[in-house]
Short mmCIF file of C-alpha atoms and ligand atoms in Angstrom, two decimals:
data_model
loop_
_atom_site.label_atom_id
_atom_site.label_comp_id
_atom_site.label_asym_id
_atom_site.label_seq_id
_atom_site.Cartn_x
_atom_site.Cartn_y
_atom_site.Cartn_z
CA MET A 7 115.60 90.04 94.66
CA GLY A 8 113.51 93.20 94.61
CA ASP A 9 115.98 94.95 96.21
CA PHE A 10 118.50 93.87 93.64
CA LEU A 11 116.42 95.03 90.67
CA PHE A 12 115.61 98.15 92.12
CA GLN A 13 119.33 99.12 92.64
CA SER A 14 120.33 97.83 89.04
CA ILE A 15 121.41 99.84 86.21
CA ILE A 16 119.83 98.90 82.80
CA VAL A 17 122.17 97.11 80.61
CA GLU A 18 120.23 95.10 78.55
CA MET A 19 116.47 94.43 79.20
CA ASN A 20 113.54 92.46 78.08
CA ASN A 21 111.13 94.27 76.00
CA CYS A 22 108.17 92.83 77.81
CA GLN A 23 106.80 91.23 74.76
CA GLY A 24 109.00 88.10 75.06
CA LYS A 25 112.03 89.69 73.14
CA LYS A 26 115.67 90.54 73.96
CA CYS A 27 115.96 94.74 73.42
CA GLN A 28 119.83 95.70 73.28
CA LYS A 29 120.66 98.93 74.95
CA GLU A 30 121.37 100.84 71.67
CA GLN A 31 117.69 99.98 70.42
CA TYR A 32 116.52 101.15 73.91
CA ASP A 33 118.34 104.53 73.68
CA LYS A 34 117.36 104.73 69.93
CA GLN A 35 113.44 104.52 71.26
CA ARG A 36 114.17 106.99 74.31
CA GLU A 37 116.08 109.82 71.54
CA GLN A 38 113.27 109.11 69.19
CA VAL A 39 110.47 109.75 72.03
CA ALA A 40 112.24 112.80 73.24
CA HIS A 41 112.78 114.31 69.65
CA TYR A 42 109.24 113.79 69.24
CA TYR A 43 107.79 115.55 72.21
CA GLY A 44 110.45 117.81 72.93
CA THR A 45 110.88 119.14 69.29
CA VAL A 46 108.27 117.66 66.68
CA LEU A 47 105.23 118.48 68.67
CA SER A 48 104.29 121.88 69.81
CA SER A 49 101.10 121.30 70.84
CA ASN A 50 98.41 118.83 71.03
CA ARG A 51 96.87 119.79 67.66
CA ASP A 52 99.91 118.26 65.73
CA LEU A 53 99.50 114.64 67.03
CA LYS A 54 98.61 112.49 64.02
CA SER A 55 96.47 110.24 65.80
CA SER A 56 93.87 110.39 68.56
CA ALA A 57 95.22 108.18 71.10
CA CYS A 58 96.17 110.99 73.19
CA CYS A 59 93.76 113.37 74.50
CA GLN A 60 90.58 111.55 74.76
CA ALA A 61 90.08 112.46 78.16
CA GLN A 62 86.28 112.63 79.95
CA GLU A 63 86.82 114.09 83.60
CA PRO A 64 85.03 114.81 86.40
CA SER A 65 83.84 118.57 86.96
CA ILE A 66 86.02 119.05 89.99
CA HIS A 67 89.02 118.30 87.64
CA LYS A 68 87.80 120.68 84.88
CA ALA A 69 87.09 123.53 87.18
CA ILE A 70 90.96 123.36 88.51
CA CYS A 71 92.13 123.24 84.72
CA SER A 72 90.18 126.07 83.72
CA ARG A 73 92.61 128.15 85.95
CA LEU A 74 95.32 126.38 83.96
CA PRO A 75 97.41 128.47 81.36
CA ASP A 76 97.14 128.00 77.86
CA GLU A 77 100.53 126.90 77.17
CA ILE A 78 100.19 123.75 79.73
CA LEU A 79 96.82 122.92 78.41
CA GLU A 80 97.87 123.07 74.80
CA ARG A 81 100.90 120.49 75.27
CA PHE A 82 98.80 117.81 77.22
CA TYR A 83 99.07 114.86 75.46
CA GLY A 84 97.27 112.34 78.16
CA CYS A 85 94.81 109.56 77.09
CA GLY A 86 92.64 109.58 80.52
CA SER A 87 91.76 110.87 83.79
CA PRO A 88 94.25 109.34 85.94
CA ILE A 89 93.25 111.16 89.08
CA PRO A 90 91.42 109.17 91.68
CA PRO A 91 89.48 110.79 94.57
CA ALA A 92 90.29 111.12 98.15
CA LEU A 93 93.63 112.87 97.46
CA THR A 94 93.48 115.24 100.77
CA ASN A 95 97.27 115.04 102.24
CA ALA A 96 98.32 112.52 99.84
CA ILE A 97 101.93 112.32 98.56
CA VAL A 98 101.62 111.86 94.69
CA LEU A 99 104.19 111.18 92.08
CA ASP A 100 103.13 111.77 88.46
CA LEU A 101 105.48 109.61 85.75
CA GLY A 102 106.14 111.64 82.68
CA CYS A 103 104.49 114.67 84.02
CA GLY A 104 104.90 116.79 80.61
CA THR A 105 104.10 120.41 80.98
CA GLY A 106 102.70 119.57 84.48
CA ARG A 107 98.68 119.63 83.86
CA ASP A 108 97.80 116.47 86.03
CA VAL A 109 100.38 117.67 88.73
CA TYR A 110 98.72 120.97 89.07
CA VAL A 111 95.28 119.35 89.33
CA CYS A 112 96.74 117.15 91.89
CA SER A 113 98.25 119.87 93.62
CA ALA A 114 94.77 121.49 94.07
CA LEU A 115 93.45 118.46 95.66
CA VAL A 116 96.15 117.01 97.97
CA GLY A 117 96.05 120.38 99.52
CA VAL A 118 98.79 121.89 102.12
CA GLY A 119 99.09 118.64 103.82
CA GLY A 120 99.85 117.01 100.60
CA ARG A 121 102.80 117.29 97.92
CA VAL A 122 103.07 116.45 94.42
CA ILE A 123 105.95 115.38 92.49
CA GLY A 124 106.30 115.64 88.56
CA LEU A 125 108.91 113.52 86.70
CA ASP A 126 109.83 113.69 83.31
CA MET A 127 112.98 113.13 81.07
CA LEU A 128 112.52 116.25 79.05
CA ASP A 129 113.78 119.31 80.70
CA SER A 130 112.05 121.56 77.77
CA SER A 131 108.50 120.16 79.06
CA LEU A 132 109.69 120.67 82.87
CA GLN A 133 110.58 124.45 82.18
CA VAL A 134 107.31 125.18 81.05
CA ALA A 135 105.99 123.22 83.90
CA ARG A 136 108.10 125.40 86.41
CA LYS A 137 107.15 128.65 84.66
CA TYR A 138 103.78 128.81 86.27
CA GLN A 139 104.62 127.01 89.69
CA THR A 140 104.65 130.44 91.76
CA THR A 141 101.37 131.87 90.15
CA LEU A 142 99.30 128.77 90.36
CA SER A 143 100.90 127.95 93.92
CA LYS A 144 99.39 131.40 94.63
CA GLN A 145 96.14 130.82 92.97
CA PHE A 146 95.46 127.63 94.90
CA PHE A 147 96.87 128.75 98.29
CA PRO A 148 96.44 132.30 98.49
CA ASP A 149 97.04 132.60 102.24
CA LEU A 150 100.50 130.95 102.12
CA GLU A 151 103.29 133.21 101.38
CA SER A 152 105.90 131.67 99.15
CA TYR A 153 104.33 128.04 99.44
CA SER A 154 104.16 125.50 96.77
CA ASN A 155 103.73 121.67 97.03
CA VAL A 156 104.64 120.83 93.87
CA GLU A 157 108.23 119.76 92.95
CA PHE A 158 109.68 118.90 89.21
CA LEU A 159 112.17 116.59 88.75
CA CYS A 160 114.06 115.57 85.33
CA GLY A 161 114.91 112.12 85.08
CA TYR A 162 113.79 108.63 83.85
CA MET A 163 110.73 106.69 85.33
CA GLU A 164 112.89 103.05 84.97
CA GLN A 165 115.25 104.53 87.43
CA LEU A 166 113.27 106.62 90.05
CA GLU A 167 115.90 106.61 92.94
CA GLU A 168 118.60 107.84 90.74
CA ALA A 169 115.87 110.68 89.63
CA GLY A 170 115.54 111.60 93.59
CA VAL A 171 112.40 109.79 94.36
CA GLU A 172 112.81 107.65 97.50
CA ARG A 173 111.49 104.37 98.16
CA GLU A 174 107.93 103.58 100.03
CA SER A 175 107.41 107.47 99.98
CA CYS A 176 104.29 107.75 97.81
CA ASP A 177 100.64 107.10 98.77
CA LEU A 178 99.55 107.61 95.15
CA VAL A 179 101.70 107.15 91.40
CA ILE A 180 99.61 108.30 88.80
CA SER A 181 100.95 108.69 84.80
CA ASN A 182 98.91 109.79 81.84
CA CYS A 183 99.95 107.95 78.27
CA VAL A 184 103.44 107.30 79.19
CA ILE A 185 104.51 103.59 80.28
CA ASN A 186 103.36 102.49 76.48
CA LEU A 187 106.61 104.93 75.18
CA VAL A 188 108.97 102.66 77.44
CA PRO A 189 110.24 99.46 76.15
CA ASN A 190 110.72 97.97 79.38
CA LYS A 191 107.36 98.20 81.51
CA GLU A 192 108.46 95.59 83.68
CA GLN A 193 111.11 97.66 85.27
CA VAL A 194 108.62 100.91 85.26
CA PHE A 195 105.87 98.76 87.06
CA ARG A 196 108.88 97.43 89.38
CA GLN A 197 110.00 100.75 90.21
CA VAL A 198 106.39 102.15 90.85
CA TYR A 199 105.74 99.13 93.48
CA TYR A 200 108.74 99.89 95.54
CA THR A 201 108.17 103.83 95.39
CA LEU A 202 104.51 103.18 97.03
CA LYS A 203 104.00 103.05 100.54
CA VAL A 204 102.26 99.79 101.74
CA GLY A 205 98.41 100.43 101.07
CA GLY A 206 99.61 102.76 98.22
CA GLU A 207 97.73 102.90 94.77
CA LEU A 208 99.07 103.06 91.12
CA TYR A 209 96.18 104.71 89.46
CA PHE A 210 97.04 105.33 85.57
CA SER A 211 95.65 105.60 81.99
CA ASP A 212 97.58 104.39 78.87
CA ILE A 213 96.76 102.37 75.63
CA TYR A 214 96.37 98.81 75.33
CA THR A 215 95.69 96.31 72.67
CA ASP A 216 93.25 93.24 72.23
CA ARG A 217 96.09 91.50 70.43
CA ARG A 218 99.82 91.03 70.30
CA MET A 219 101.26 93.20 67.56
CA SER A 220 103.82 92.38 64.60
CA GLU A 221 106.84 93.23 65.07
CA VAL A 222 106.49 95.91 62.18
CA ALA A 223 103.97 97.60 64.02
CA LYS A 224 105.91 97.49 67.19
CA THR A 225 109.05 98.91 65.66
CA ASP A 226 107.63 101.97 63.76
CA PRO A 227 108.89 104.94 65.33
CA LEU A 228 105.75 107.10 64.37
CA LEU A 229 103.51 104.52 65.71
CA ILE A 230 105.75 104.31 68.71
CA CYS A 231 105.77 107.99 69.68
CA GLU A 232 102.02 108.26 68.76
CA CYS A 233 101.47 105.90 72.06
CA LEU A 234 99.99 103.13 69.52
CA GLY A 235 103.41 100.96 69.03
CA GLY A 236 104.39 100.44 72.60
CA ALA A 237 101.07 99.61 73.92
CA LEU A 238 100.80 96.27 75.81
CA TYR A 239 98.28 93.66 74.93
CA LEU A 240 95.97 93.30 77.91
CA GLN A 241 96.59 89.78 78.96
CA ASP A 242 100.38 90.59 78.76
CA PHE A 243 99.93 93.50 80.92
CA LYS A 244 98.23 91.63 83.44
CA SER A 245 100.99 88.99 83.64
CA ILE A 246 103.59 91.79 83.88
CA VAL A 247 101.94 93.57 86.81
CA GLU A 248 100.96 90.13 88.90
CA SER A 249 104.57 88.74 88.53
CA ILE A 250 105.79 92.06 90.37
CA GLY A 251 102.87 91.81 93.13
CA PHE A 252 100.21 93.96 91.90
CA LEU A 253 97.71 91.46 92.19
CA ASP A 254 94.29 91.60 90.73
CA PRO A 255 94.60 94.79 88.91
CA ARG A 256 91.07 96.77 88.61
CA MET A 257 90.04 98.22 85.23
CA VAL A 258 88.28 101.47 85.95
CA THR A 259 87.68 102.93 82.50
CA CYS A 260 88.27 101.30 79.06
CA LYS A 261 87.34 103.38 75.77
CA LYS A 262 88.27 102.28 72.31
CA VAL A 263 90.62 104.26 70.43
CA GLU A 264 89.43 106.08 67.47
CA HIS A 265 92.30 106.40 65.44
CA SER A 266 92.77 107.96 61.88
CA LEU A 267 96.33 106.81 60.65
CA SER A 268 97.50 106.86 57.07
CA ASN A 269 97.14 104.11 54.89
CA GLU A 270 100.76 102.87 55.38
CA LEU A 271 100.30 102.76 59.27
CA GLU A 272 96.69 101.01 59.11
CA SER A 273 98.48 98.37 56.94
CA LYS A 274 101.17 97.98 59.64
CA ILE A 275 98.57 97.46 62.75
CA LYS A 276 96.33 95.26 60.55
CA ASN A 277 93.37 94.11 62.78
CA VAL A 278 94.37 95.42 66.16
CA THR A 279 91.94 97.40 68.38
CA TYR A 280 93.26 99.94 70.93
CA TYR A 281 91.79 101.02 74.12
CA SER A 282 92.53 103.98 76.29
CA CYS A 283 92.33 102.36 79.78
CA THR A 284 92.81 103.66 82.91
CA PHE A 285 93.74 100.89 85.95
CA ARG A 286 94.06 101.16 89.56
CA MET A 287 96.26 98.56 91.61
CA PHE A 288 97.55 98.56 95.12
CA ARG A 289 100.46 97.69 97.04
CA LEU A 290 99.52 95.82 100.14
CA ASN A 291 101.17 93.69 102.71
CA ASP A 292 102.13 90.05 101.49
CA GLY A 293 99.23 87.51 101.81
CA LEU A 294 96.56 90.30 101.28
CA LEU A 295 95.87 90.04 97.70
CA GLU A 296 95.62 86.95 95.40
CA HIS A 297 95.33 86.01 91.94
CA ASN A 298 91.69 84.93 91.76
CA ARG A 299 88.67 86.47 93.82
CA GLU A 300 87.46 84.35 96.67
CA ASP A 301 84.41 84.47 98.41
CA TYR A 302 84.62 84.88 102.32
CA GLY A 303 81.06 86.17 102.81
CA GLU A 304 82.39 89.86 103.24
CA GLU A 305 80.41 92.96 102.69
CA ALA A 306 81.44 96.72 102.49
CA VAL A 307 79.48 99.76 103.08
CA TYR A 308 80.59 103.22 101.88
CA LEU A 309 80.17 105.99 104.38
CA GLY A 310 79.63 108.93 101.54
CA THR A 311 82.91 110.52 103.18
CA ILE A 312 84.50 111.12 100.19
CA THR A 313 84.10 114.77 99.08
CA GLU A 314 84.04 114.17 95.50
CA CYS A 315 81.61 110.98 95.75
CA PRO A 316 79.00 112.15 98.20
CA ASP A 317 76.31 109.64 96.91
CA VAL A 318 78.58 106.72 95.19
CA PHE A 319 81.78 105.12 94.88
CA GLU A 320 83.31 103.49 92.11
CA LEU A 321 86.10 101.30 92.67
CA ASP A 322 86.37 99.83 89.29
CA MET A 323 84.29 98.54 86.53
CA ASP A 324 82.83 95.65 88.67
CA TYR A 325 82.49 97.69 92.01
CA ARG A 326 80.07 100.57 92.76
CA PHE A 327 79.40 101.34 96.31
CA PRO A 328 76.27 103.39 96.76
CA LYS A 329 76.33 105.31 100.13
CA ALA A 330 75.19 103.20 103.16
CA VAL A 331 74.43 100.17 101.26
CA SER A 332 75.94 96.86 102.06
CA VAL A 333 77.62 95.41 98.97
CA PRO A 334 79.08 91.83 99.13
CA VAL A 335 82.80 91.81 98.02
CA ASP A 336 85.57 89.41 97.36
CA HIS A 337 88.47 88.95 99.72
CA ASN A 338 90.99 91.01 97.59
CA THR A 339 88.31 93.88 97.52
CA ALA A 340 87.74 93.70 101.13
CA ASN A 341 91.52 93.91 101.95
CA ILE A 342 91.80 96.76 99.46
CA LEU A 343 89.20 98.69 101.27
CA ARG A 344 90.27 98.15 104.90
CA TYR A 345 93.97 98.72 104.16
CA SER A 346 94.42 101.56 101.61
CA ARG A 347 93.32 105.04 101.93
CA TYR A 348 89.93 104.17 101.16
CA GLY A 349 89.98 102.48 104.57
CA SER A 350 88.29 105.33 106.61
CA HIS A 351 85.52 105.84 104.05
CA PHE A 352 84.39 102.16 104.41
CA CYS A 353 82.98 99.48 107.05
CA VAL A 354 83.98 96.15 106.00
CA SER A 355 82.65 93.05 107.67
CA GLU A 356 84.86 90.24 109.19
CA LYS A 357 86.27 87.44 107.38
CA MET A 358 83.97 84.31 107.37
CA GLU A 359 84.50 80.72 106.12
CA HIS A 360 85.63 80.51 102.82
CA ARG A 361 82.45 79.92 100.12
CA GLY A 362 84.47 79.17 97.12
CA PRO A 363 85.31 81.64 94.18
CA PHE A 364 83.83 84.83 94.39
CA ILE A 365 80.41 85.14 91.95
CA GLN A 366 81.02 88.66 90.08
CA LYS A 367 78.24 90.50 88.94
CA LYS A 368 79.04 91.32 85.53
CA GLY A 369 80.64 94.98 85.25
CA ASN A 370 79.97 97.36 82.17
CA CYS A 371 83.33 96.73 80.16
CA CYS A 372 83.14 98.07 76.72
CA TYR A 373 85.28 95.21 74.81
CA ASN A 374 85.03 91.54 74.27
CA LEU A 375 87.50 90.58 76.55
CA VAL A 376 84.91 91.29 79.36
CA ASP A 377 86.75 88.48 81.73
CA TRP A 378 90.20 89.51 81.01
CA HIS A 379 90.72 89.57 84.87
CA LYS A 380 89.81 85.95 85.34
C1 LIG B 414 102.35 111.44 75.82
S1 LIG B 414 102.93 112.32 76.87
C2 LIG B 414 102.26 112.72 78.35
C3 LIG B 414 102.65 113.82 79.24
C4 LIG B 414 101.84 114.16 80.12
N1 LIG B 414 101.46 112.74 81.07
C5 LIG B 414 100.32 114.64 79.80
O1 LIG B 414 99.33 113.96 80.00
O2 LIG B 414 100.42 115.65 79.19
C6 LIG B 414 104.60 111.32 77.31
C7 LIG B 414 105.49 111.89 78.26
O3 LIG B 414 106.30 111.02 78.70
C8 LIG B 414 107.57 111.64 78.88
N2 LIG B 414 108.46 110.27 78.97
C9 LIG B 414 108.70 109.28 77.88
N3 LIG B 414 109.30 108.16 78.49
C10 LIG B 414 109.89 108.69 79.71
C11 LIG B 414 110.89 107.97 80.66
N4 LIG B 414 111.41 107.03 80.39
N5 LIG B 414 110.94 108.54 81.88
C12 LIG B 414 110.41 109.95 81.95
N6 LIG B 414 109.44 110.52 81.01
C13 LIG B 414 109.56 109.85 80.09
C14 LIG B 414 107.98 112.11 77.65
O4 LIG B 414 108.74 113.41 77.76
C15 LIG B 414 106.37 113.02 77.49
O5 LIG B 414 106.59 114.21 78.30
#
């Protein structure tokens, strides 16, 4: 079934908010988005809301960005910092990479043993990204002649194989404020699932809402292009990704979007609150993750071996692992820490007898759907 869906050509799709979306409408939205990012915007100063460009990021990323050219930085339209630690030697795919800012940050972090693929549907953005490939590769890897660990592909993230991305080829898929722009988000998450190796991670930032939007808001071209109209309601997002196999997705950060829209657009969105969220989720072998968090008496100790996190590793808003401290974990978390690329950085105790549901210590979610994952 998954195989069939991965190969299928999109003719008519669900728009993931419960309504049929014809190919014509789909193509129209794609054209609007392409026109907006290819022609209307020439830098992030042209944006009409602050949904994009709210990222707070680690100092190591800032240091790498300080070496990037202005042309790349000015056309950065991300809404978060979707670059996790422990990337040495990883194969990374950036969906909707634009002019390549996050691709180049990852390039420096994965090193010579890794590889980064940036994919975008807009050739004009990729031309900017490619323009600096030789210079930046020389800066990051001065000892290697004519070397680059970066590749840019032009294509759609709903059709990754057609774009040249092989199945089960990536350790990590990232994306920064892009998935909201696609009507069929389910198709994107499904493609990502089969592109990840088993044990691989999807780590991405995007805009979400606290409620389902009206048709008027969902179909407004400016709201769509500004990454608001296509934002998913958080609970719908969870249902979609869990139906594909990304069970128990983890919220890493969540920040309310402070937008300053025109009165006309405000009247369309009414009481909707938008959040810029970063999520992580894992593709593990069948049976290793389940919908609920269960208590099998397991504990995990972080060894302090991830370069960027010498003292503490934060998995998500619920789990913080100070170095050398034994932390009680639910069975999903135990398996994530055992079977993902974080495995070598943790010591996880054996599974004991079942003790019932795992009682989670409250995290620090910033909105009133604190228990959205339950
Ligand atoms: C808000 S911008 C973010 C760009 C980049 N991630 C960044 O942080 O600067 C959205 C990007 O997604 C790309 N995009 C939108 N829909 C796409 C699709 N279906 N497939 C591939 N790229 C897409 C656009 O061309 C644009 O570059």
